[in-house]
Coordinates of C-alpha atoms in Angstrom, one line a residue:
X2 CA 2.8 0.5 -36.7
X3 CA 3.7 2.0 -33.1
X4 CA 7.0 1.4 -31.5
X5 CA 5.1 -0.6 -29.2
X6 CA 3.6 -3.0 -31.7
X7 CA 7.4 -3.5 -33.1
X8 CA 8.6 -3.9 -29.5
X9 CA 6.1 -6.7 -29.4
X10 CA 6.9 -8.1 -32.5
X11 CA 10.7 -8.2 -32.1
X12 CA 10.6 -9.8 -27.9
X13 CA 7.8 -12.0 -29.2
X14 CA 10.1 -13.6 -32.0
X15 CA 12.9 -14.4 -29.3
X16 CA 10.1 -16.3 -27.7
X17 CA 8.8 -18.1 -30.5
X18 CA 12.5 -18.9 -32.2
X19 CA 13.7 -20.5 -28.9
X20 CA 10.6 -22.5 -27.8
X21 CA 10.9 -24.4 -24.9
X22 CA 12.7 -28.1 -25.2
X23 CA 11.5 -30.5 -22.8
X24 CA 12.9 -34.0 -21.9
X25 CA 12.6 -37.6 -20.3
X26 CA 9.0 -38.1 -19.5
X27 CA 10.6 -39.7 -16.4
X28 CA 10.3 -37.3 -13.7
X29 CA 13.3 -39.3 -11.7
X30 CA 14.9 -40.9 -13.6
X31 CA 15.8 -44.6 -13.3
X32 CA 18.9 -44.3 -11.8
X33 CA 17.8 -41.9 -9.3
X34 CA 14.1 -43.1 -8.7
X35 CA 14.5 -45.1 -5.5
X36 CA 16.5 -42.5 -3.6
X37 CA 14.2 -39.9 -4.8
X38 CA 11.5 -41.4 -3.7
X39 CA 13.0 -42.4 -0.6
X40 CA 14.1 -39.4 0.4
X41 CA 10.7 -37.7 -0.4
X42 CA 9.1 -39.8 1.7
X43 CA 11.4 -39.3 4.9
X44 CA 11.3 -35.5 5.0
X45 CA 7.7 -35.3 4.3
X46 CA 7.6 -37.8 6.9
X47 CA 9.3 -35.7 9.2
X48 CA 7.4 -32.1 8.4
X49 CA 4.2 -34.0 8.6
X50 CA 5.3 -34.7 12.6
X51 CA 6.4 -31.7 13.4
X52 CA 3.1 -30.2 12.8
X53 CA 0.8 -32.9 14.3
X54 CA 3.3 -33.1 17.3
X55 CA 5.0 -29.6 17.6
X56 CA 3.2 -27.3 15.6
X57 CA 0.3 -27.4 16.8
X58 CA -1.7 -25.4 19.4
X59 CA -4.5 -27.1 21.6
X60 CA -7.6 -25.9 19.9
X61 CA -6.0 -27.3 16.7
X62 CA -4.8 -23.8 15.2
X63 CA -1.3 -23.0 13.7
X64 CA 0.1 -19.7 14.6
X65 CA -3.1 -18.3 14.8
X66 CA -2.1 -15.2 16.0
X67 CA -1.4 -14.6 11.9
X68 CA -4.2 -15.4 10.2
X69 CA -6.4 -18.6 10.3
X70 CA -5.4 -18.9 6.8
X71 CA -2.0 -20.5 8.2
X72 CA -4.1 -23.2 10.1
X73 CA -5.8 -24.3 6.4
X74 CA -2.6 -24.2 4.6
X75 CA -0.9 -26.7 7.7
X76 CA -3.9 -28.8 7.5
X77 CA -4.6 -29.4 3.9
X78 CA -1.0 -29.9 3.7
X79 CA -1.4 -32.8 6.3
X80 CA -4.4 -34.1 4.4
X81 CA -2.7 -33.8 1.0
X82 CA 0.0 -36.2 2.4
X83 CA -2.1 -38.6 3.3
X84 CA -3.2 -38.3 7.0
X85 CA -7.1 -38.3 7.3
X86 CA -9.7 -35.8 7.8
X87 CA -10.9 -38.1 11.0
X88 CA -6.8 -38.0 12.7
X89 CA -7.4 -36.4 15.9
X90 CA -4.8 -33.2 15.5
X91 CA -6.7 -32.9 11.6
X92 CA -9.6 -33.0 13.7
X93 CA -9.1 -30.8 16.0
X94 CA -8.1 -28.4 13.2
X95 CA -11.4 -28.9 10.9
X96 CA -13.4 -28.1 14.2
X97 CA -11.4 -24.7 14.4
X98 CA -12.0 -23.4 11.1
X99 CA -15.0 -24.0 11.1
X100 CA -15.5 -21.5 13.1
X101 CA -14.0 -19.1 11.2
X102 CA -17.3 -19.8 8.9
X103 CA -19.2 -16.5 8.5
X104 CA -22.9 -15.8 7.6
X105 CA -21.8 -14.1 4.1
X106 CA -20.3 -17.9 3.0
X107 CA -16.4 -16.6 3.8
X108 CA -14.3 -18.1 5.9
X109 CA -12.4 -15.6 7.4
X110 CA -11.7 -14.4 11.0
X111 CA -14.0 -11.9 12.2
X112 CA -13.1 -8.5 10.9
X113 CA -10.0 -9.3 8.8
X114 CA -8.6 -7.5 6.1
X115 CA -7.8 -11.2 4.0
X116 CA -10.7 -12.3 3.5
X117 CA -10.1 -13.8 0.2
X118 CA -6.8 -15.0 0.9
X119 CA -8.2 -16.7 4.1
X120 CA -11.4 -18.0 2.2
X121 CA -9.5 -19.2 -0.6
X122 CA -7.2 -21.5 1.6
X123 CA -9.8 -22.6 4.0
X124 CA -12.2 -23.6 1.1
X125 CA -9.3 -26.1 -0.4
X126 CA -8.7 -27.8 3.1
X127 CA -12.6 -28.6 3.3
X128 CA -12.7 -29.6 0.0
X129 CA -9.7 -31.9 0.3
X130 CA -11.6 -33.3 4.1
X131 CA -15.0 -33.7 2.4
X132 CA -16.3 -37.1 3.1
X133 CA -19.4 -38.2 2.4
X134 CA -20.7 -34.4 1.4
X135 CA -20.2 -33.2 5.1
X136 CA -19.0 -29.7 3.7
X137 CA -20.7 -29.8 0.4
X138 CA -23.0 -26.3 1.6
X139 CA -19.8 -25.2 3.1
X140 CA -18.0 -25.0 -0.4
X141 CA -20.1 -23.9 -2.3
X142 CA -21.3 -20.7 0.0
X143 CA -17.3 -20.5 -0.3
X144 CA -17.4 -20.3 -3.7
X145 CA -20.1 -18.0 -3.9
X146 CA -18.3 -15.7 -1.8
X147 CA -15.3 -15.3 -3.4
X148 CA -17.2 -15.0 -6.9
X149 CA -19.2 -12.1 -4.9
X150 CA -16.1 -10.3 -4.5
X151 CA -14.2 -10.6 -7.6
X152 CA -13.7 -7.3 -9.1
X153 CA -16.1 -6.8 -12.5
X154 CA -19.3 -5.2 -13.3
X155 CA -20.9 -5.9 -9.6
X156 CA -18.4 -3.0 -8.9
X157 CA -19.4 -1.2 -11.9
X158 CA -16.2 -1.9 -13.0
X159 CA -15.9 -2.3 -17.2
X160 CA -13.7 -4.4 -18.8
X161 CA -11.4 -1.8 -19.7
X162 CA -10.6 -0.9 -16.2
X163 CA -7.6 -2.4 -14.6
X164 CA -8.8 -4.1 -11.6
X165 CA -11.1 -5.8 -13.7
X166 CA -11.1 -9.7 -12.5
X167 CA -9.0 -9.5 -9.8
X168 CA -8.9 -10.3 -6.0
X169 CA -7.8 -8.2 -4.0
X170 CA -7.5 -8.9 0.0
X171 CA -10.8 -8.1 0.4
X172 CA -13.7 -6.3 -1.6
X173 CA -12.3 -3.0 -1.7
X174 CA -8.9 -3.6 -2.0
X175 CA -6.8 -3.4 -4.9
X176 CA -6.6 -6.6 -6.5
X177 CA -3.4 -8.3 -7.1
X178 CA -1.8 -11.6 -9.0
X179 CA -1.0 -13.8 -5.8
X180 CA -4.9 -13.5 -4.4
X181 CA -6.1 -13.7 -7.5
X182 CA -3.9 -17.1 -7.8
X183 CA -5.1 -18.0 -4.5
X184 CA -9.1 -17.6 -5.6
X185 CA -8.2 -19.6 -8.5
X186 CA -6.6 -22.1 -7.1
X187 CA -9.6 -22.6 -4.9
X188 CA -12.1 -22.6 -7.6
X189 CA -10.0 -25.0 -10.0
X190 CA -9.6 -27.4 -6.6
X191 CA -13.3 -28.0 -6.3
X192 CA -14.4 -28.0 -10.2
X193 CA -11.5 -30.2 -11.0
X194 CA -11.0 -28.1 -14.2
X195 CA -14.3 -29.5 -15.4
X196 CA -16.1 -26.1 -16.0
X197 CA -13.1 -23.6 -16.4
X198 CA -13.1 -22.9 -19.9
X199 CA -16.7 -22.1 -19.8
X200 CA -17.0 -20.5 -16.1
X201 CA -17.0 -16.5 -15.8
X202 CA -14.9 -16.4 -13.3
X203 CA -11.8 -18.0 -15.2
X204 CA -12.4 -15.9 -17.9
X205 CA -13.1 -12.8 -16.0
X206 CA -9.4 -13.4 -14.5
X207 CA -7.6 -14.5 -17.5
X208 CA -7.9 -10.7 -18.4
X209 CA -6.4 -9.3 -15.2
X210 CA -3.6 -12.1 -15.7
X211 CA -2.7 -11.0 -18.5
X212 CA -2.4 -8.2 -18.0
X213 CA 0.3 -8.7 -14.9
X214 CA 2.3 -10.1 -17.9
X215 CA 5.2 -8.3 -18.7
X216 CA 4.2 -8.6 -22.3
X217 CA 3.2 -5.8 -24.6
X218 CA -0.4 -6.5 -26.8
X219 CA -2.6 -4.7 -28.3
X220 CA -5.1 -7.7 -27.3
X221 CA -4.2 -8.2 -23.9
X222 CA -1.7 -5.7 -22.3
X223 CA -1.2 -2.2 -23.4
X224 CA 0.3 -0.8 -20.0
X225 CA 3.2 1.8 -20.7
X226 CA 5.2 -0.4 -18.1
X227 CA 4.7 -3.4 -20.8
X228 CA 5.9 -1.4 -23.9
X229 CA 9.4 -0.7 -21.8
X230 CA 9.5 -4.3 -21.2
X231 CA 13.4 -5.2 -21.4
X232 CA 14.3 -8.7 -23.0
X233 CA 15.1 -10.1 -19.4
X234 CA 12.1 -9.4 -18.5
X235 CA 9.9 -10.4 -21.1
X236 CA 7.1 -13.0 -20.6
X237 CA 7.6 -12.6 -16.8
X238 CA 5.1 -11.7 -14.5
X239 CA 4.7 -8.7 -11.4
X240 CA 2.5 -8.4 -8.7
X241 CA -0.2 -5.9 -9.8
X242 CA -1.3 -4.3 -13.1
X243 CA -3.8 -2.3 -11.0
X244 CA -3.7 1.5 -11.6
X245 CA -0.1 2.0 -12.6
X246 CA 1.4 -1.2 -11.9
X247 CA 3.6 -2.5 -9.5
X248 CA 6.3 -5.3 -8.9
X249 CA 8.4 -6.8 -5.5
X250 CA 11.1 -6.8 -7.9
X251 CA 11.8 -2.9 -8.4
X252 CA 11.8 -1.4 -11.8
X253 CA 13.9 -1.3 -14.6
X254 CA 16.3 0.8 -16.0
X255 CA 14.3 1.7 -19.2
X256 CA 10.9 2.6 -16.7
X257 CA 9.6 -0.8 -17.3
X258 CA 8.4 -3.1 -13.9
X259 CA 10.9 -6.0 -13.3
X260 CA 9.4 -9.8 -13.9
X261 CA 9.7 -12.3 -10.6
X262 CA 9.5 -16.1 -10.6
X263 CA 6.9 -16.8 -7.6
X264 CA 4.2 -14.0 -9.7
X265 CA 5.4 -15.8 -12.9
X266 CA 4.5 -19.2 -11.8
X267 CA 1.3 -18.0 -10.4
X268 CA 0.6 -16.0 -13.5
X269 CA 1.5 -19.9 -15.6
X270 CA -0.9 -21.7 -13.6
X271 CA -3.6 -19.2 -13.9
X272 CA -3.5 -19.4 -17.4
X273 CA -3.8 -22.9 -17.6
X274 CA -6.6 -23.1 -15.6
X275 CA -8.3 -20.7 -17.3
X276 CA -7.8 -22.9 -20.4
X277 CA -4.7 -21.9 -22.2
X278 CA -2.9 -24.2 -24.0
X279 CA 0.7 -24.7 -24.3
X280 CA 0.9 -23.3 -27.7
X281 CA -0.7 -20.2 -26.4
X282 CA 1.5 -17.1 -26.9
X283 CA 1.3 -16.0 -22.8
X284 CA 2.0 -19.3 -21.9
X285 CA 4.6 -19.6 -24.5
X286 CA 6.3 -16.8 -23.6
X287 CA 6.0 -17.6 -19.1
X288 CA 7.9 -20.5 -20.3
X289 CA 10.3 -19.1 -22.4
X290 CA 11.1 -16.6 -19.0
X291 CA 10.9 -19.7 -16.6
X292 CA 13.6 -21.2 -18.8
X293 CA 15.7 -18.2 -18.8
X294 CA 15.3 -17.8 -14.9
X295 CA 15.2 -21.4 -13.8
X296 CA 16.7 -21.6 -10.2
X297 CA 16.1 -23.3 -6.8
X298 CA 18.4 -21.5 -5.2
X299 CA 16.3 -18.5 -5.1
X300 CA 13.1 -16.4 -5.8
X301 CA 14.5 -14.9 -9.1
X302 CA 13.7 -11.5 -9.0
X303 CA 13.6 -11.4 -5.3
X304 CA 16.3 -13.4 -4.5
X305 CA 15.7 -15.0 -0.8
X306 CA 12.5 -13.2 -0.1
X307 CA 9.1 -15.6 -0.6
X308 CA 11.5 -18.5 -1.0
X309 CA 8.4 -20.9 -0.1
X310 CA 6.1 -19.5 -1.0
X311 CA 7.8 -20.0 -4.8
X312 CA 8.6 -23.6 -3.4
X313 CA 4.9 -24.4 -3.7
X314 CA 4.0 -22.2 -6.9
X315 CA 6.8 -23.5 -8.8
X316 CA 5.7 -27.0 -8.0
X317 CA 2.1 -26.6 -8.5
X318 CA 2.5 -24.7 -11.5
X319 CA 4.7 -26.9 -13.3
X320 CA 2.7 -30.0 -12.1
X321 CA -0.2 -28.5 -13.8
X322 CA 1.9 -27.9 -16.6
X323 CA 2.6 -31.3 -17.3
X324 CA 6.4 -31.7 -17.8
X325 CA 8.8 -32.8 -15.7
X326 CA 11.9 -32.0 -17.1
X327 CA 12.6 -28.7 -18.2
X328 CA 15.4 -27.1 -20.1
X329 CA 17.1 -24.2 -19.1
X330 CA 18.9 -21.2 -21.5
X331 CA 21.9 -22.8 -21.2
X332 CA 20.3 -26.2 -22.8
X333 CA 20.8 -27.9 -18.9
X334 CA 17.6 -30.2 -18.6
X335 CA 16.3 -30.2 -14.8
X336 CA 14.2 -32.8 -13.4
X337 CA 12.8 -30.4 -11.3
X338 CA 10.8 -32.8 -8.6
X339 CA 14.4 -34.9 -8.0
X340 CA 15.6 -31.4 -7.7
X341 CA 13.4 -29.9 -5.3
X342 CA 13.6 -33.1 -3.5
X343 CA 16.9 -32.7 -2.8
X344 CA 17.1 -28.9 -2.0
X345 CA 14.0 -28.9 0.5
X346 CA 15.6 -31.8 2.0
X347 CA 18.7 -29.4 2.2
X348 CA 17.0 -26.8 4.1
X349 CA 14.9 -28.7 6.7
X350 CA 15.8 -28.3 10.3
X351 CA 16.4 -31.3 12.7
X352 CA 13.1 -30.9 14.1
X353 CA 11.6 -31.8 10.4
X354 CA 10.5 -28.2 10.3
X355 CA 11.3 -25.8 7.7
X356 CA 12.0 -22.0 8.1
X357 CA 13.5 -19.1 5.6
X358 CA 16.1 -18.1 7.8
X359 CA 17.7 -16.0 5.1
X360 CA 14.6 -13.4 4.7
X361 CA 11.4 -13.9 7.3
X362 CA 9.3 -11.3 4.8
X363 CA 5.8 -12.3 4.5
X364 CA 5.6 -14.2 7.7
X365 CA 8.3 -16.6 6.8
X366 CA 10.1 -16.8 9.7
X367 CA 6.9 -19.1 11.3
X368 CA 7.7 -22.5 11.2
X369 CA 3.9 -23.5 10.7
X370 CA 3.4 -21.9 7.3
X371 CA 6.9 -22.2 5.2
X372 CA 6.6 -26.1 6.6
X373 CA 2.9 -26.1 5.3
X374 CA 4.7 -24.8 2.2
X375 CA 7.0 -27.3 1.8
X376 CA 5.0 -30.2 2.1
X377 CA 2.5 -28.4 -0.3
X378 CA 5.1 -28.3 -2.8
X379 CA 6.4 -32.1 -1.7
X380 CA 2.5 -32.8 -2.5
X381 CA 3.4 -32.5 -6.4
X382 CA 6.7 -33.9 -6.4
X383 CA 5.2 -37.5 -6.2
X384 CA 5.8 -39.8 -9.4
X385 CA 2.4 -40.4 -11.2
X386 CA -0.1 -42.8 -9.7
X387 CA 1.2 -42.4 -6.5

């Protein structure tokens, strides 16, 4: 057997012998379920009127000069809380993206460079403002789109290749985990999960996911940056497995690319929309690493850079996931909504906006979007059934 294969083998067996222990299917706790609740309610309360009243512009954009991507994100976030699609800011909103509609079924401004990132985002604010089928052809050109762009044998690109069911920023761009989340995202929010075990696109995807894992396999990832894979590292996602890899985390000692939490979240939900189960080994082993790295202080592997960004990922993920408490390495259970709860709440500004004043990387030192990310991730922290 190769030194790889044992590599495998031996990190795979730490996964397996320490499982993950969950707890409490309460995700407050009674104690703690009022305030919690309480609390979420006020500062989402608060974000949601500092974009309707502050945020902002007159033709219903949000720091357009950024991407109309930002205006989607703000808006579905508004929508997701509750305010409706027929509110006069949301309103005004809709009536700007729409414009952003393009003949090839993207929604994108014209000429950009993000045109799945922008199309992805838009698509989940219309679906989440459809009413009575009033953007029912808008969706599904969407969809069609971002299908049409997908990295796979359209490009003449085989299965063995890298890129191979990605998304990249656009159509001839390297493909990389967070757009490919993003497209995901999109296509699991209108399909509801219904068709993603049997859709092309999922499983197309799940192969370029897992190959951003930082796990070695003779199946699924046989990267020379996976067979270094240290035991920190190990289970953990990076940004690209395109061509030669790459990570926002720096590489390892041993050669190997260093796991982050915000690509490993996005990596964990991928899977499971693709239609992993828990038991799988990938999503085992994400799991195993999210307990090992569990923090809200931080963007592990990144520290303070993409803080909400992760915000939103960690919370969507682990919504999808279906557990509400999870155990740490040091056998600490978290009720990570109560948790979040309290540390968003922590951060946000007088004005009910939210900022990364500690690293504006990735745009977030605009208001609009880390507050759009907030309330995204306040979306999930709500009890069941509300």
């Amino acid at each position: 057997m190769s030194f790889t294969g044992l590599r495998y083998i031996a990190l795979l067996a730490l996964v397996l012998a320490a499982g993950i222990s969950h707890a409490d299917p309460n995700c407050f706790g009674q104690e703690t379920d009022s305030a919690a609740k309480d609390k979420l309610a006020q500062i989402s309360k608060s974000g949601i009127t500092f974009l309707l009243e502050k945020g902002i512009s007159e033709d219903g954009s949000y720091s357009k000069q950024l991407s109309p991507a930002v205006t989607a994100l703000c808006t579905r976030a508004v929508l997701d809380h509750g305010v409706p699609a027929t509110h006069p800011q949301v309103a005004k909103s809709l009536k700007y993206l729409e414009a952003q509609i393009q003949e090839d079924g993207g929604i994108y401004a014209p000429g950009s460079n993000v045109r799945n990132y922008e199309t992805s985002v838009a698509l989940m604010c219309f679906n989440k403002a459809n009413v009575d089928g009033k953007y029912d052809q808008t969706i599904q050109k969407a969809i069609a789109f971002l299908k049409g762009i997908q990295w796979d044998e359209s490009e003449s690109y085989s299965m063995e290749n890298t890129f191979y069911g990605g998304q990249g920023y656009g159509k001839h761009k390297r493909p990389d985990l967070s757009n490919t989340s993003f497209f995901l995202d999109a296509l699991y929010d209108v399909t509801k999960g219904e068709s993603a075990e049997a859709d092309e696109a999922f499983k197309k995807a799940a192969v370029f996911v897992s190959r951003a894992q930082n796990m070695p396999s003779p199946q699924h990832n046989t990267a020379k940056w996976a067979s270094v894979v240290s035991k920190d590292d190990f289970g953990g996602f990076i940004y690209t497995p395109a061509g030669e890899g790459e990570t926002k985390a720096g590489n390892a000692p041993q050669g190997g690319l260093r796991s982050y939490a915000s690509m490993t979240y996005a990596g964990l939900k991928s899977f499971l929309y693709a239609g992993l189960k828990k038991d799988d080994l990938r999503v085992r082993a994400a799991m195993d690493w999210i307990s090992r790295h569990y923090s809200l202080a931080e963007n592990p592997g990144v520290g303070q850079q993409g803080l909400f960004y992760y915000y939103h990922v960690f919370a969507k993920a682990l919504s999808i996931y279906g557990e509400d408490t999870i155990t740490d390495s040091d056998g600490e259970k978290h009720a990570w909504k109560t948790e979040l709860i309290d540390r968003l709440a922590e951060l946000q500004s007088d004005d009910g906006s939210w900022t990364n004043a500690g690293a504006d990387r990735w745009y977030e030192g605009d208001p609009n979007l880390v507050t759009a990310y907030a309330l995204l991730a306040l979306h999930y922290c709500q009890p069941e059934g509300e």
